[in-house]
Amino acid sequence: MIESTFAYRDGHLDVITVTGHAQAKAYGKDIVCAGASTAIIITVNALEQLGLDAKVVSSVEEGHFKLKVKTIDPVVDGLLRNLEHAFIDLYRQYPDFVRYRKEE
């Protein structure tokens, strides 16, 4: 099961945590895990390419992703909300394999 938590502070995304594996299919054939991983990687890469990676602290490891916002920025917030929407879509399409939680 993939567990995702999107925590807000003062109306902005503050901390994102994603843990686990979907285990929807065998390794290498699991489109749920692939979708979650791709959404995370695209977001982290976009932050780096736009020179915004210094505004967040993130760690990506096997089965675990955590991101903490250090400096509020509208582009960072937009990218992170886009990631949140990707996880909402994954949760709606694959509720047996993905959990989504929003904390305010």
mmCIF file of C-alpha atoms in Angstrom, residues 31-81:
data_model
loop_
_atom_site.group_PDB
_atom_site.id
_atom_site.type_symbol
_atom_site.label_atom_id
_atom_site.label_comp_id
_atom_site.label_asym_id
_atom_site.label_seq_id
_atom_site.Cartn_x
_atom_site.Cartn_y
_atom_site.Cartn_z
ATOM 1 C CA ILE A 31 1.802 0.698 -13.042
ATOM 2 C CA VAL A 32 0.542 2.113 -9.738
ATOM 3 C CA CYS A 33 4.049 2.235 -8.252
ATOM 4 C CA ALA A 34 5.404 3.467 -11.572
ATOM 5 C CA GLY A 35 2.848 6.281 -11.653
ATOM 6 C CA ALA A 36 3.608 7.371 -8.093
ATOM 7 C CA SER A 37 7.369 7.213 -8.644
ATOM 8 C CA THR A 38 7.150 9.115 -11.921
ATOM 9 C CA ALA A 39 5.046 11.898 -10.393
ATOM 10 C CA ILE A 40 7.576 12.320 -7.570
ATOM 11 C CA ILE A 41 10.617 12.241 -9.860
ATOM 12 C CA ILE A 42 9.083 14.757 -12.284
ATOM 13 C CA THR A 43 8.318 17.121 -9.396
ATOM 14 C CA VAL A 44 11.808 16.881 -7.883
ATOM 15 C CA ASN A 45 13.419 17.297 -11.316
ATOM 16 C CA ALA A 46 11.242 20.340 -12.097
ATOM 17 C CA LEU A 47 12.258 21.965 -8.807
ATOM 18 C CA GLU A 48 15.923 21.369 -9.678
ATOM 19 C CA GLN A 49 15.624 22.567 -13.285
ATOM 20 C CA LEU A 50 13.865 25.761 -12.199
ATOM 21 C CA GLY A 51 16.511 26.441 -9.557
ATOM 22 C CA LEU A 52 13.985 26.060 -6.755
ATOM 23 C CA ASP A 53 15.462 23.005 -5.047
ATOM 24 C CA ALA A 54 17.106 25.206 -2.367
ATOM 25 C CA LYS A 55 13.601 26.189 -1.209
ATOM 26 C CA VAL A 56 12.832 22.606 -0.145
ATOM 27 C CA VAL A 57 14.533 19.720 1.604
ATOM 28 C CA SER A 58 13.728 16.346 0.082
ATOM 29 C CA SER A 59 14.835 12.755 0.352
ATOM 30 C CA VAL A 60 14.011 9.985 -2.079
ATOM 31 C CA GLU A 61 14.774 6.398 -1.122
ATOM 32 C CA GLU A 62 13.328 3.018 -1.986
ATOM 33 C CA GLY A 63 9.729 3.093 -0.780
ATOM 34 C CA HIS A 64 10.048 6.473 0.944
ATOM 35 C CA PHE A 65 9.794 10.120 -0.145
ATOM 36 C CA LYS A 66 9.710 13.159 2.097
ATOM 37 C CA LEU A 67 9.728 16.829 1.178
ATOM 38 C CA LYS A 68 9.689 19.828 3.536
ATOM 39 C CA VAL A 69 9.230 23.381 2.272
ATOM 40 C CA LYS A 70 11.865 25.771 3.641
ATOM 41 C CA THR A 71 10.802 28.922 1.777
ATOM 42 C CA ILE A 72 7.283 29.617 0.510
ATOM 43 C CA ASP A 73 7.299 30.306 -3.223
ATOM 44 C CA PRO A 74 4.298 30.386 -5.601
ATOM 45 C CA VAL A 75 5.989 28.192 -8.226
ATOM 46 C CA VAL A 76 7.066 25.644 -5.600
ATOM 47 C CA ASP A 77 3.527 25.648 -4.215
ATOM 48 C CA GLY A 78 2.104 25.109 -7.712
ATOM 49 C CA LEU A 79 4.421 22.189 -8.437
ATOM 50 C CA LEU A 80 3.630 20.558 -5.100
ATOM 51 C CA ARG A 81 -0.120 21.005 -5.559
#
